[in-house]
Coordinates of C-alpha atoms in Angstrom, one line a residue:
L1 CA 0.0 0.0 0.4
L2 CA 2.8 2.6 0.7
G3 CA 2.7 5.2 -2.1
T4 CA -0.6 4.6 -2.8
R5 CA -3.0 7.5 -3.3
G6 CA -6.9 8.5 -1.9
H7 CA -9.0 11.1 -0.5
V8 CA -9.7 12.3 2.8
V9 CA -13.5 11.6 3.9
Q10 CA -12.8 12.0 7.6
T11 CA -10.5 14.8 8.4
I12 CA -7.4 13.8 9.1
T13 CA -4.8 15.3 12.3
K14 CA -2.2 13.1 13.7
T15 CA -4.2 11.0 17.0
D16 CA -7.8 10.5 13.9
G17 CA -9.1 10.4 10.4
Q18 CA -10.1 8.3 7.8
A19 CA -9.5 8.1 4.3
R20 CA -10.5 6.3 0.8
L21 CA -7.4 5.1 -1.7
D22 CA -7.9 4.4 -4.6
N23 CA -7.4 0.9 -4.5
G24 CA -11.2 1.5 -3.3
E25 CA -10.5 0.6 0.7
T26 CA -11.3 2.9 3.5
W27 CA -8.7 3.1 6.5
T28 CA -8.5 4.9 9.1
A29 CA -5.3 7.2 8.7
R30 CA -3.5 9.5 11.1
T31 CA -0.4 12.3 9.2
A32 CA 2.7 10.8 9.3
P33 CA 5.2 12.2 11.7
G34 CA 6.8 15.0 10.8
V35 CA 3.9 16.5 8.0
D36 CA 3.3 20.1 9.4
H37 CA 0.5 18.4 11.9
R38 CA -2.3 20.5 9.8
D39 CA -5.6 19.2 9.5
L40 CA -5.7 16.9 6.3
A41 CA -9.4 18.0 5.1
P42 CA -12.1 15.6 3.9
G43 CA -11.9 15.9 0.2
E44 CA -8.6 16.6 -0.2
E45 CA -5.9 14.1 -1.7
I46 CA -3.1 11.8 0.8
L47 CA -0.7 9.2 -0.1
V48 CA 0.5 6.6 2.3
V49 CA 3.7 6.7 3.4
S50 CA 3.6 3.9 5.7
I51 CA 1.0 1.3 7.8
D52 CA 0.7 1.1 11.6
G53 CA -1.3 -2.1 12.4
A54 CA -4.7 -1.2 10.4
T55 CA -3.7 2.7 10.6
A56 CA -1.8 4.2 7.4
M57 CA 0.3 6.4 8.1
V58 CA -0.1 10.1 5.0
V59 CA 0.9 12.9 3.8
P60 CA -0.7 15.3 1.5
A61 CA 0.0 13.9 -2.6
E62 CA 1.7 16.6 -2.7
R63 CA 4.4 15.7 -1.0
K64 CA 7.3 12.9 -2.5
L65 CA 7.4 9.6 0.3
P66 CA 10.7 10.3 2.3

């Protein structure tokens, strides 16, 4: 799932949120460490950079993988 794009369904913060990935799956999501701790709003495009259990760690899609 690393590198998969998607969009925010429920506001994503450093502790909570939900994203629908381009593969059709909906995941619990949080902003990845190092993201400037702004909330990601519904509809915003995201990129999965890691998985922590059943949670996708994401960054805004315009940012490249670390």
